[in-house]
């Protein structure tokens, strides 16, 4: 499935915002952000990126394909770990520069660190913070147990996190 | 509240992924993506960006402040429209390069086009698409009525959407 066929050229703001043609915008690196939530619970599982080919492949197969910025390659989520994400609903935003994937996540995990969601720590705010803090804010873990051991699931695979 | 005080320097991958220090990563434009969902329904309302000052202001006030890429300025969401977003939970992801805001959205709308969510159109995929499509894919509107009329709420304000 060719992205040049299934994606329309962006011609007018009205077309993009109010029209029914899929006309996604890729940034200067050729990427569009992808927000992935659990279909049943609504939990945010991860935030990734897709290039045109990864979005076309996701549409074609119904399984989520991202573009890995660290490896600069299309990444079929779950190909290594088995934690495949099956699309239930795919949406695009007003100016068509972000997609929302509502998925069933196989194995109940989406995070390479081993947690269910990548968002396993909360940040204090408002009244929870001193008015004149003197050091970095302290995060609270919202998930306390890992679903899997990354060293078992990804043996020898470099950690994708960059400083 | 100074971002230089409340954000730690990023020193090791273990610190960033497994630690309890807030050490957000801003990209080469000084921005971090922000995913905003409705606290009650889990619906994805919008996907925006924050710079360090906007994130610090959000933490300080408990009201969401983004960085507007089109206006290149901090943007207190709702300052013009009244559709303020009040933070209920703020989370950060494994490598601390994305934040998740679970909010109460005043007025029940978050999208400048007038819809409840910015994600008001779905994209067909899998069996819903011809195996050899010959034209751009057709979106389906998932919201059929606007919550507000943008011309009333934003009189004279330029549309932020870029082609």
PDB file of C-alpha atoms in Angstrom:
ATOM      1  CA  UNK A   1       0.000   0.000   0.000  1.00  0.00           C
ATOM      2  CA  UNK A   2       1.695   3.151  -1.227  1.00  0.00           C
ATOM      3  CA  UNK A   3       1.628   6.176   1.062  1.00  0.00           C
ATOM      4  CA  UNK A   4       1.683   8.401  -2.052  1.00  0.00           C
ATOM      5  CA  UNK A   5      -1.735   6.948  -3.008  1.00  0.00           C
ATOM      6  CA  UNK A   6      -3.514   6.761   0.345  1.00  0.00           C
ATOM      7  CA  UNK A   7      -2.400  10.183   1.651  1.00  0.00           C
ATOM      8  CA  UNK A   8      -3.802  13.291  -0.082  1.00  0.00           C
ATOM      9  CA  UNK A   9      -1.740  16.402  -0.738  1.00  0.00           C
ATOM     10  CA  UNK A  10      -2.434  19.194   1.788  1.00  0.00           C
ATOM     11  CA  UNK A  11      -4.066  22.010  -0.160  1.00  0.00           C
ATOM     12  CA  UNK A  12      -6.199  24.167   2.136  1.00  0.00           C
ATOM     13  CA  UNK A  13      -6.824  24.571   5.857  1.00  0.00           C
ATOM     14  CA  UNK A  14     -10.500  23.805   5.300  1.00  0.00           C
ATOM     15  CA  UNK A  15      -9.622  20.539   3.528  1.00  0.00           C
ATOM     16  CA  UNK A  16      -7.282  19.523   6.350  1.00  0.00           C
ATOM     17  CA  UNK A  17      -9.542  20.486   9.282  1.00  0.00           C
ATOM     18  CA  UNK A  18     -13.068  19.967   7.988  1.00  0.00           C
ATOM     19  CA  UNK A  19     -12.575  17.547   5.105  1.00  0.00           C
ATOM     20  CA  UNK A  20     -12.788  13.780   4.868  1.00  0.00           C
ATOM     21  CA  UNK A  21      -9.499  13.181   3.049  1.00  0.00           C
ATOM     22  CA  UNK A  22      -6.589  11.677   4.947  1.00  0.00           C
ATOM     23  CA  UNK A  23      -3.812  14.272   4.460  1.00  0.00           C
ATOM     24  CA  UNK A  24      -1.270  13.756   7.250  1.00  0.00           C
ATOM     25  CA  UNK A  25       1.518  16.214   7.946  1.00  0.00           C
ATOM     26  CA  UNK A  26       5.015  14.850   8.527  1.00  0.00           C
ATOM     27  CA  UNK A  27       7.547  17.157  10.177  1.00  0.00           C
ATOM     28  CA  UNK A  28      10.925  18.216   8.801  1.00  0.00           C
ATOM     29  CA  UNK A  29      12.284  14.792   9.794  1.00  0.00           C
ATOM     30  CA  UNK A  30       9.414  13.039   7.990  1.00  0.00           C
ATOM     31  CA  UNK A  31       7.709  12.014  11.246  1.00  0.00           C
ATOM     32  CA  UNK A  32       4.259  12.313  12.828  1.00  0.00           C
ATOM     33  CA  UNK A  33       3.729  11.730  16.565  1.00  0.00           C
ATOM     34  CA  UNK A  34       1.604   8.709  17.501  1.00  0.00           C
ATOM     35  CA  UNK A  35      -0.256   8.494  20.814  1.00  0.00           C
ATOM     36  CA  UNK A  36      -1.187   4.951  21.834  1.00  0.00           C
ATOM     37  CA  UNK A  37      -3.818   4.179  24.460  1.00  0.00           C
ATOM     38  CA  UNK A  38      -5.255   0.921  25.747  1.00  0.00           C
ATOM     39  CA  UNK A  39      -8.619   0.341  24.057  1.00  0.00           C
ATOM     40  CA  UNK A  40     -10.291  -1.005  27.188  1.00  0.00           C
ATOM     41  CA  UNK A  41      -8.822   1.099  29.999  1.00  0.00           C
ATOM     42  CA  UNK A  42      -7.984   4.319  28.142  1.00  0.00           C
ATOM     43  CA  UNK A  43      -4.529   4.294  29.750  1.00  0.00           C
ATOM     44  CA  UNK A  44      -1.793   6.040  27.784  1.00  0.00           C
ATOM     45  CA  UNK A  45       0.634   3.245  26.912  1.00  0.00           C
ATOM     46  CA  UNK A  46       3.251   5.080  24.875  1.00  0.00           C
ATOM     47  CA  UNK A  47       4.083   8.055  22.688  1.00  0.00           C
ATOM     48  CA  UNK A  48       6.032   7.271  19.535  1.00  0.00           C
ATOM     49  CA  UNK A  49       6.604   8.461  16.002  1.00  0.00           C
ATOM     50  CA  UNK A  50       5.765   7.156  12.534  1.00  0.00           C
ATOM     51  CA  UNK A  51       7.114   8.006   9.119  1.00  0.00           C
ATOM     52  CA  UNK A  52       4.857   7.743   6.044  1.00  0.00           C
ATOM     53  CA  UNK A  53       5.804   4.099   5.441  1.00  0.00           C
ATOM     54  CA  UNK A  54       5.144   3.104   9.080  1.00  0.00           C
ATOM     55  CA  UNK A  55       1.721   4.786   9.042  1.00  0.00           C
ATOM     56  CA  UNK A  56       0.862   3.088   5.724  1.00  0.00           C
ATOM     57  CA  UNK A  57       1.993  -0.288   7.122  1.00  0.00           C
ATOM     58  CA  UNK A  58      -0.104   0.228  10.271  1.00  0.00           C
ATOM     59  CA  UNK A  59      -3.153   1.033   8.117  1.00  0.00           C
ATOM     60  CA  UNK A  60      -2.517  -1.963   5.857  1.00  0.00           C
ATOM     61  CA  UNK A  61      -1.912  -4.553   8.574  1.00  0.00           C
ATOM     62  CA  UNK A  62      -3.891  -3.251  11.568  1.00  0.00           C
ATOM     63  CA  UNK A  63      -0.795  -3.834  13.710  1.00  0.00           C
ATOM     64  CA  UNK A  64       1.135  -0.836  14.985  1.00  0.00           C
ATOM     65  CA  UNK A  65       4.391   0.021  13.224  1.00  0.00           C
ATOM     66  CA  UNK A  66       6.422   2.950  14.560  1.00  0.00           C
ATOM     67  CA  UNK A  67       9.589   4.581  13.289  1.00  0.00           C
ATOM     68  CA  UNK A  68      12.436   4.120  15.737  1.00  0.00           C
ATOM     69  CA  UNK A  69      14.401   7.357  16.007  1.00  0.00           C
ATOM     70  CA  UNK A  70      17.288   5.612  17.796  1.00  0.00           C
ATOM     71  CA  UNK A  71      17.584   2.882  15.142  1.00  0.00           C
ATOM     72  CA  UNK A  72      16.305   5.014  12.212  1.00  0.00           C
ATOM     73  CA  UNK A  73      14.166   2.127  10.993  1.00  0.00           C
ATOM     74  CA  UNK A  74      10.548   0.986  10.853  1.00  0.00           C
ATOM     75  CA  UNK A  75       9.730  -0.873  14.013  1.00  0.00           C
ATOM     76  CA  UNK A  76       6.952  -3.470  14.112  1.00  0.00           C
ATOM     77  CA  UNK A  77       6.019  -3.167  17.776  1.00  0.00           C
ATOM     78  CA  UNK A  78       6.164  -6.611  19.388  1.00  0.00           C
ATOM     79  CA  UNK A  79       8.339  -8.245  16.717  1.00  0.00           C
ATOM     80  CA  UNK A  80      11.015  -8.897  19.374  1.00  0.00           C
ATOM     81  CA  UNK A  81       9.020  -8.923  22.606  1.00  0.00           C
ATOM     82  CA  UNK A  82       5.769 -10.481  21.370  1.00  0.00           C
ATOM     83  CA  UNK A  83       3.906  -7.462  22.764  1.00  0.00           C
ATOM     84  CA  UNK A  84       2.130  -6.711  19.479  1.00  0.00           C
ATOM     85  CA  UNK A  85      -0.366  -3.812  19.432  1.00  0.00           C
ATOM     86  CA  UNK A  86      -3.552  -4.499  17.433  1.00  0.00           C
ATOM     87  CA  UNK A  87      -5.401  -1.380  16.281  1.00  0.00           C
ATOM     88  CA  UNK A  88      -9.045  -1.119  17.314  1.00  0.00           C
ATOM     89  CA  UNK A  89      -9.571   2.546  16.370  1.00  0.00           C
ATOM     90  CA  UNK A  90      -7.254   4.939  14.521  1.00  0.00           C
ATOM     91  CA  UNK A  91      -7.938   8.675  14.675  1.00  0.00           C
ATOM     92  CA  UNK A  92      -6.251  11.826  13.386  1.00  0.00           C
ATOM     93  CA  UNK A  93      -6.359  15.328  14.833  1.00  0.00           C
ATOM     94  CA  UNK A  94      -7.700  18.645  13.535  1.00  0.00           C
ATOM     95  CA  UNK A  95      -4.611  19.744  11.586  1.00  0.00           C
ATOM     96  CA  UNK A  96      -3.668  16.121  10.828  1.00  0.00           C
ATOM     97  CA  UNK A  97      -0.233  16.272  12.437  1.00  0.00           C
ATOM     98  CA  UNK A  98      -0.824  13.609  15.116  1.00  0.00           C
ATOM     99  CA  UNK A  99      -2.479  10.172  15.180  1.00  0.00           C
ATOM    100  CA  UNK A 100      -4.223   8.429  18.070  1.00  0.00           C
ATOM    101  CA  UNK A 101      -4.093   4.627  18.177  1.00  0.00           C
ATOM    102  CA  UNK A 102      -6.537   2.809  20.455  1.00  0.00           C
ATOM    103  CA  UNK A 103      -5.100  -0.702  20.734  1.00  0.00           C
ATOM    104  CA  UNK A 104      -5.246  -4.110  22.331  1.00  0.00           C
ATOM    105  CA  UNK A 105      -1.738  -4.678  23.701  1.00  0.00           C
ATOM    106  CA  UNK A 106      -0.672  -8.332  23.713  1.00  0.00           C
ATOM    107  CA  UNK A 107       1.011  -9.495  26.927  1.00  0.00           C
ATOM    108  CA  UNK A 108      -0.255  -6.472  28.827  1.00  0.00           C
ATOM    109  CA  UNK A 109       2.980  -4.517  28.475  1.00  0.00           C
ATOM    110  CA  UNK A 110       4.131  -1.717  26.226  1.00  0.00           C
ATOM    111  CA  UNK A 111       7.177  -0.262  27.943  1.00  0.00           C
ATOM    112  CA  UNK A 112      10.730  -1.462  27.276  1.00  0.00           C
ATOM    113  CA  UNK A 113      11.588  -0.953  30.962  1.00  0.00           C
ATOM    114  CA  UNK A 114       9.088  -3.702  31.837  1.00  0.00           C
ATOM    115  CA  UNK A 115       6.045  -1.749  32.981  1.00  0.00           C
ATOM    116  CA  UNK A 116       2.517  -1.921  31.559  1.00  0.00           C
ATOM    117  CA  UNK A 117       2.620   1.718  30.448  1.00  0.00           C
ATOM    118  CA  UNK A 118       5.624   3.938  29.766  1.00  0.00           C
ATOM    119  CA  UNK A 119       3.989   6.453  32.116  1.00  0.00           C
ATOM    120  CA  UNK A 120       4.666   4.780  35.468  1.00  0.00           C
ATOM    121  CA  UNK A 121       5.715   7.863  37.460  1.00  0.00           C
ATOM    122  CA  UNK A 122       3.734  10.924  38.473  1.00  0.00           C
ATOM    123  CA  UNK A 123       4.999  14.464  38.898  1.00  0.00           C
ATOM    124  CA  UNK A 124       3.843  16.593  41.872  1.00  0.00           C
ATOM    125  CA  UNK A 125       2.183  19.935  41.087  1.00  0.00           C
ATOM    126  CA  UNK A 126       0.220  22.789  42.664  1.00  0.00           C
ATOM    127  CA  UNK A 127      -0.176  22.404  46.435  1.00  0.00           C
ATOM    128  CA  UNK A 128       1.971  19.245  46.382  1.00  0.00           C
ATOM    129  CA  UNK A 129       5.060  21.379  45.681  1.00  0.00           C
ATOM    130  CA  UNK A 130       6.825  23.886  47.953  1.00  0.00           C
ATOM    131  CA  UNK A 131       6.317  27.434  46.728  1.00  0.00           C
ATOM    132  CA  UNK A 132      10.088  27.910  46.648  1.00  0.00           C
ATOM    133  CA  UNK A 133      11.554  24.482  45.896  1.00  0.00           C
ATOM    134  CA  UNK A 134      15.271  24.066  46.437  1.00  0.00           C
ATOM    135  CA  UNK A 135      15.882  20.831  44.530  1.00  0.00           C
ATOM    136  CA  UNK A 136      14.564  18.682  41.673  1.00  0.00           C
ATOM    137  CA  UNK A 137      10.981  17.487  42.117  1.00  0.00           C
ATOM    138  CA  UNK A 138      10.455  13.932  43.339  1.00  0.00           C
ATOM    139  CA  UNK A 139       8.470  11.483  41.207  1.00  0.00           C
ATOM    140  CA  UNK A 140       6.077   8.875  42.626  1.00  0.00           C
ATOM    141  CA  UNK A 141       5.906   5.407  41.084  1.00  0.00           C
ATOM    142  CA  UNK A 142       2.323   4.601  40.033  1.00  0.00           C
ATOM    143  CA  UNK A 143       3.211   1.059  38.961  1.00  0.00           C
ATOM    144  CA  UNK A 144       5.111  -0.900  41.558  1.00  0.00           C
ATOM    145  CA  UNK A 145       5.726  -4.211  39.783  1.00  0.00           C
ATOM    146  CA  UNK A 146       7.158  -4.863  36.359  1.00  0.00           C
ATOM    147  CA  UNK A 147       5.163  -7.090  33.985  1.00  0.00           C
ATOM    148  CA  UNK A 148       8.357  -8.587  32.538  1.00  0.00           C
ATOM    149  CA  UNK A 149      12.125  -8.606  32.956  1.00  0.00           C
ATOM    150  CA  UNK A 150      13.676  -6.605  30.086  1.00  0.00           C
ATOM    151  CA  UNK A 151      16.886  -8.665  30.208  1.00  0.00           C
ATOM    152  CA  UNK A 152      14.893 -11.827  29.461  1.00  0.00           C
ATOM    153  CA  UNK A 153      12.709 -10.305  26.758  1.00  0.00           C
ATOM    154  CA  UNK A 154      15.355  -8.206  25.004  1.00  0.00           C
ATOM    155  CA  UNK A 155      18.623 -10.155  25.476  1.00  0.00           C
ATOM    156  CA  UNK A 156      21.535  -8.247  23.980  1.00  0.00           C
ATOM    157  CA  UNK A 157      19.317  -5.449  22.615  1.00  0.00           C
ATOM    158  CA  UNK A 158      20.722  -1.963  23.342  1.00  0.00           C
ATOM    159  CA  UNK A 159      18.533   0.262  25.533  1.00  0.00           C
ATOM    160  CA  UNK A 160      16.842   2.820  23.241  1.00  0.00           C
ATOM    161  CA  UNK A 161      16.864   5.596  25.862  1.00  0.00           C
ATOM    162  CA  UNK A 162      19.198   8.505  25.099  1.00  0.00           C
ATOM    163  CA  UNK A 163      20.438  11.076  27.593  1.00  0.00           C
TER     164      UNK A 163
ATOM    165  CA  UNK B   1       9.311  28.506  40.189  1.00  0.00           C
ATOM    166  CA  UNK B   2      12.578  28.132  38.286  1.00  0.00           C
ATOM    167  CA  UNK B   3      12.865  25.238  35.863  1.00  0.00           C
ATOM    168  CA  UNK B   4      16.613  25.148  36.569  1.00  0.00           C
ATOM    169  CA  UNK B   5      15.791  24.235  40.193  1.00  0.00           C
ATOM    170  CA  UNK B   6      12.904  21.795  39.781  1.00  0.00           C
ATOM    171  CA  UNK B   7      14.369  19.807  36.855  1.00  0.00           C
ATOM    172  CA  UNK B   8      17.439  17.640  37.525  1.00  0.00           C
ATOM    173  CA  UNK B   9      20.312  17.307  35.058  1.00  0.00           C
ATOM    174  CA  UNK B  10      20.175  14.051  33.079  1.00  0.00           C
ATOM    175  CA  UNK B  11      23.171  11.998  34.158  1.00  0.00           C
ATOM    176  CA  UNK B  12      22.541   8.293  33.614  1.00  0.00           C
ATOM    177  CA  UNK B  13      19.964   6.095  31.900  1.00  0.00           C
ATOM    178  CA  UNK B  14      19.244   4.388  35.220  1.00  0.00           C
ATOM    179  CA  UNK B  15      18.575   7.754  36.874  1.00  0.00           C
ATOM    180  CA  UNK B  16      16.208   8.774  34.065  1.00  0.00           C
ATOM    181  CA  UNK B  17      14.310   5.472  33.762  1.00  0.00           C
ATOM    182  CA  UNK B  18      14.333   4.016  37.257  1.00  0.00           C
ATOM    183  CA  UNK B  19      14.941   7.056  39.429  1.00  0.00           C
ATOM    184  CA  UNK B  20      12.615   9.392  41.268  1.00  0.00           C
ATOM    185  CA  UNK B  21      14.118  12.686  40.080  1.00  0.00           C
ATOM    186  CA  UNK B  22      12.215  14.758  37.541  1.00  0.00           C
ATOM    187  CA  UNK B  23      14.743  15.147  34.683  1.00  0.00           C
ATOM    188  CA  UNK B  24      12.763  15.990  31.530  1.00  0.00           C
ATOM    189  CA  UNK B  25      14.351  15.986  28.104  1.00  0.00           C
ATOM    190  CA  UNK B  26      13.613  18.886  25.786  1.00  0.00           C
ATOM    191  CA  UNK B  27      14.331  18.408  22.088  1.00  0.00           C
ATOM    192  CA  UNK B  28      16.607  20.513  19.896  1.00  0.00           C
ATOM    193  CA  UNK B  29      13.850  23.169  19.786  1.00  0.00           C
ATOM    194  CA  UNK B  30      13.566  23.130  23.582  1.00  0.00           C
ATOM    195  CA  UNK B  31      10.208  21.322  23.516  1.00  0.00           C
ATOM    196  CA  UNK B  32       8.661  18.222  25.087  1.00  0.00           C
ATOM    197  CA  UNK B  33       5.428  16.690  23.697  1.00  0.00           C
ATOM    198  CA  UNK B  34       2.406  16.831  26.013  1.00  0.00           C
ATOM    199  CA  UNK B  35      -0.479  14.365  25.699  1.00  0.00           C
ATOM    200  CA  UNK B  36      -3.709  15.578  27.291  1.00  0.00           C
ATOM    201  CA  UNK B  37      -6.583  13.237  28.123  1.00  0.00           C
ATOM    202  CA  UNK B  38      -9.913  13.815  29.846  1.00  0.00           C
ATOM    203  CA  UNK B  39      -9.620  12.688  33.472  1.00  0.00           C
ATOM    204  CA  UNK B  40     -13.092  11.151  33.573  1.00  0.00           C
ATOM    205  CA  UNK B  41     -13.519   9.610  30.112  1.00  0.00           C
ATOM    206  CA  UNK B  42      -9.897   8.887  29.154  1.00  0.00           C
ATOM    207  CA  UNK B  43     -10.524  10.517  25.770  1.00  0.00           C
ATOM    208  CA  UNK B  44      -7.470  12.029  24.098  1.00  0.00           C
ATOM    209  CA  UNK B  45      -8.254  15.738  23.937  1.00  0.00           C
ATOM    210  CA  UNK B  46      -5.112  17.149  22.356  1.00  0.00           C
ATOM    211  CA  UNK B  47      -1.417  16.722  21.676  1.00  0.00           C
ATOM    212  CA  UNK B  48       0.714  19.799  22.257  1.00  0.00           C
ATOM    213  CA  UNK B  49       4.188  20.890  23.244  1.00  0.00           C
ATOM    214  CA  UNK B  50       5.741  22.587  26.264  1.00  0.00           C
ATOM    215  CA  UNK B  51       9.041  24.340  26.753  1.00  0.00           C
ATOM    216  CA  UNK B  52      10.751  24.300  30.163  1.00  0.00           C
ATOM    217  CA  UNK B  53       8.964  27.469  31.285  1.00  0.00           C
ATOM    218  CA  UNK B  54       5.528  26.158  30.234  1.00  0.00           C
ATOM    219  CA  UNK B  55       6.078  22.869  32.081  1.00  0.00           C
ATOM    220  CA  UNK B  56       7.267  24.749  35.198  1.00  0.00           C
ATOM    221  CA  UNK B  57       4.215  27.045  35.015  1.00  0.00           C
ATOM    222  CA  UNK B  58       1.881  24.033  34.653  1.00  0.00           C
ATOM    223  CA  UNK B  59       3.477  22.425  37.720  1.00  0.00           C
ATOM    224  CA  UNK B  60       3.280  25.668  39.687  1.00  0.00           C
ATOM    225  CA  UNK B  61      -0.327  26.567  38.858  1.00  0.00           C
ATOM    226  CA  UNK B  62      -1.989  23.220  38.161  1.00  0.00           C
ATOM    227  CA  UNK B  63      -3.432  24.733  34.969  1.00  0.00           C
ATOM    228  CA  UNK B  64      -2.076  23.585  31.647  1.00  0.00           C
ATOM    229  CA  UNK B  65       0.328  25.903  29.846  1.00  0.00           C
ATOM    230  CA  UNK B  66       1.598  24.838  26.426  1.00  0.00           C
ATOM    231  CA  UNK B  67       4.152  26.416  24.101  1.00  0.00           C
ATOM    232  CA  UNK B  68       2.520  27.553  20.884  1.00  0.00           C
ATOM    233  CA  UNK B  69       4.775  26.683  17.970  1.00  0.00           C
ATOM    234  CA  UNK B  70       2.820  28.938  15.604  1.00  0.00           C
ATOM    235  CA  UNK B  71       3.018  31.953  17.949  1.00  0.00           C
ATOM    236  CA  UNK B  72       6.353  30.990  19.563  1.00  0.00           C
ATOM    237  CA  UNK B  73       4.986  31.901  22.981  1.00  0.00           C
ATOM    238  CA  UNK B  74       3.743  30.319  26.180  1.00  0.00           C
ATOM    239  CA  UNK B  75       0.050  29.644  25.867  1.00  0.00           C
ATOM    240  CA  UNK B  76      -2.181  29.426  28.931  1.00  0.00           C
ATOM    241  CA  UNK B  77      -4.834  27.100  27.520  1.00  0.00           C
ATOM    242  CA  UNK B  78      -8.253  28.695  27.958  1.00  0.00           C
ATOM    243  CA  UNK B  79      -7.002  32.262  28.478  1.00  0.00           C
ATOM    244  CA  UNK B  80      -8.934  33.344  25.341  1.00  0.00           C
ATOM    245  CA  UNK B  81     -11.660  30.704  25.092  1.00  0.00           C
ATOM    246  CA  UNK B  82     -12.317  30.068  28.790  1.00  0.00           C
ATOM    247  CA  UNK B  83     -11.683  26.373  28.170  1.00  0.00           C
ATOM    248  CA  UNK B  84      -9.076  26.073  30.932  1.00  0.00           C
ATOM    249  CA  UNK B  85      -7.557  22.645  31.592  1.00  0.00           C
ATOM    250  CA  UNK B  86      -7.067  21.795  35.278  1.00  0.00           C
ATOM    251  CA  UNK B  87      -4.494  19.096  35.981  1.00  0.00           C
ATOM    252  CA  UNK B  88      -5.682  16.114  38.007  1.00  0.00           C
ATOM    253  CA  UNK B  89      -2.671  13.843  37.384  1.00  0.00           C
ATOM    254  CA  UNK B  90       0.638  14.620  35.685  1.00  0.00           C
ATOM    255  CA  UNK B  91       2.863  11.744  34.561  1.00  0.00           C
ATOM    256  CA  UNK B  92       6.157  11.396  32.715  1.00  0.00           C
ATOM    257  CA  UNK B  93       7.377   8.511  30.577  1.00  0.00           C
ATOM    258  CA  UNK B  94      10.280   6.087  30.888  1.00  0.00           C
ATOM    259  CA  UNK B  95      12.949   8.223  29.197  1.00  0.00           C
ATOM    260  CA  UNK B  96      11.300  11.449  30.417  1.00  0.00           C
ATOM    261  CA  UNK B  97      10.780  12.934  26.955  1.00  0.00           C
ATOM    262  CA  UNK B  98       6.967  13.122  27.057  1.00  0.00           C
ATOM    263  CA  UNK B  99       4.391  14.179  29.659  1.00  0.00           C
ATOM    264  CA  UNK B 100       0.832  12.941  30.117  1.00  0.00           C
ATOM    265  CA  UNK B 101      -1.729  15.382  31.525  1.00  0.00           C
ATOM    266  CA  UNK B 102      -5.006  13.988  32.853  1.00  0.00           C
ATOM    267  CA  UNK B 103      -7.267  17.035  33.095  1.00  0.00           C
ATOM    268  CA  UNK B 104     -10.701  18.418  33.741  1.00  0.00           C
ATOM    269  CA  UNK B 105     -11.497  20.510  30.653  1.00  0.00           C
ATOM    270  CA  UNK B 106     -13.727  23.518  31.373  1.00  0.00           C
ATOM    271  CA  UNK B 107     -16.570  24.016  28.895  1.00  0.00           C
ATOM    272  CA  UNK B 108     -16.190  20.490  27.563  1.00  0.00           C
ATOM    273  CA  UNK B 109     -14.110  21.518  24.573  1.00  0.00           C
ATOM    274  CA  UNK B 110     -10.418  21.448  23.780  1.00  0.00           C
ATOM    275  CA  UNK B 111     -10.224  21.828  19.999  1.00  0.00           C
ATOM    276  CA  UNK B 112      -9.925  25.187  18.255  1.00  0.00           C
ATOM    277  CA  UNK B 113     -12.159  23.904  15.421  1.00  0.00           C
ATOM    278  CA  UNK B 114     -15.025  23.626  17.927  1.00  0.00           C
ATOM    279  CA  UNK B 115     -15.100  19.938  18.764  1.00  0.00           C
ATOM    280  CA  UNK B 116     -14.764  18.299  22.194  1.00  0.00           C
ATOM    281  CA  UNK B 117     -11.528  16.546  21.202  1.00  0.00           C
ATOM    282  CA  UNK B 118      -9.065  17.406  18.437  1.00  0.00           C
ATOM    283  CA  UNK B 119      -9.414  13.757  17.337  1.00  0.00           C
ATOM    284  CA  UNK B 120     -12.875  13.887  15.745  1.00  0.00           C
ATOM    285  CA  UNK B 121     -12.144  11.796  12.639  1.00  0.00           C
ATOM    286  CA  UNK B 122     -11.223   8.137  12.279  1.00  0.00           C
ATOM    287  CA  UNK B 123      -8.980   6.573   9.653  1.00  0.00           C
ATOM    288  CA  UNK B 124      -9.977   3.240   8.030  1.00  0.00           C
ATOM    289  CA  UNK B 125      -7.470   0.365   8.303  1.00  0.00           C
ATOM    290  CA  UNK B 126      -7.093  -3.367   7.697  1.00  0.00           C
ATOM    291  CA  UNK B 127     -10.197  -4.952   6.133  1.00  0.00           C
ATOM    292  CA  UNK B 128     -11.863  -1.521   5.892  1.00  0.00           C
ATOM    293  CA  UNK B 129      -9.427  -0.555   3.121  1.00  0.00           C
ATOM    294  CA  UNK B 130      -9.154  -1.924  -0.440  1.00  0.00           C
ATOM    295  CA  UNK B 131      -6.006  -3.996  -0.877  1.00  0.00           C
ATOM    296  CA  UNK B 132      -5.015  -1.785  -3.797  1.00  0.00           C
ATOM    297  CA  UNK B 133      -6.453   1.648  -3.043  1.00  0.00           C
ATOM    298  CA  UNK B 134      -6.512   4.125  -5.914  1.00  0.00           C
ATOM    299  CA  UNK B 135      -7.117   7.359  -3.999  1.00  0.00           C
ATOM    300  CA  UNK B 136      -6.660   9.022  -0.609  1.00  0.00           C
ATOM    301  CA  UNK B 137      -8.378   7.254   2.284  1.00  0.00           C
ATOM    302  CA  UNK B 138     -11.689   8.649   3.492  1.00  0.00           C
ATOM    303  CA  UNK B 139     -12.061   9.777   7.094  1.00  0.00           C
ATOM    304  CA  UNK B 140     -15.218   9.257   9.180  1.00  0.00           C
ATOM    305  CA  UNK B 141     -16.386  11.978  11.566  1.00  0.00           C
ATOM    306  CA  UNK B 142     -16.746  10.561  15.083  1.00  0.00           C
ATOM    307  CA  UNK B 143     -18.132  13.829  16.476  1.00  0.00           C
ATOM    308  CA  UNK B 144     -21.008  15.241  14.479  1.00  0.00           C
ATOM    309  CA  UNK B 145     -21.770  18.449  16.356  1.00  0.00           C
ATOM    310  CA  UNK B 146     -19.447  21.230  17.414  1.00  0.00           C
ATOM    311  CA  UNK B 147     -19.489  22.308  21.056  1.00  0.00           C
ATOM    312  CA  UNK B 148     -18.874  25.955  20.095  1.00  0.00           C
ATOM    313  CA  UNK B 149     -18.574  28.257  17.116  1.00  0.00           C
ATOM    314  CA  UNK B 150     -14.897  29.195  16.674  1.00  0.00           C
ATOM    315  CA  UNK B 151     -15.804  32.555  15.114  1.00  0.00           C
ATOM    316  CA  UNK B 152     -17.658  33.544  18.284  1.00  0.00           C
ATOM    317  CA  UNK B 153     -15.036  32.265  20.711  1.00  0.00           C
ATOM    318  CA  UNK B 154     -11.924  33.414  18.827  1.00  0.00           C
ATOM    319  CA  UNK B 155     -13.020  36.584  16.975  1.00  0.00           C
ATOM    320  CA  UNK B 156     -10.165  37.894  14.837  1.00  0.00           C
ATOM    321  CA  UNK B 157      -7.695  35.260  16.067  1.00  0.00           C
ATOM    322  CA  UNK B 158      -5.700  33.687  13.211  1.00  0.00           C
ATOM    323  CA  UNK B 159      -6.214  29.935  12.740  1.00  0.00           C
ATOM    324  CA  UNK B 160      -3.130  28.170  14.161  1.00  0.00           C
ATOM    325  CA  UNK B 161      -3.231  25.348  11.589  1.00  0.00           C
ATOM    326  CA  UNK B 162      -0.357  25.362   9.094  1.00  0.00           C
ATOM    327  CA  UNK B 163      -0.299  23.524   5.771  1.00  0.00           C
TER     328      UNK B 163
END
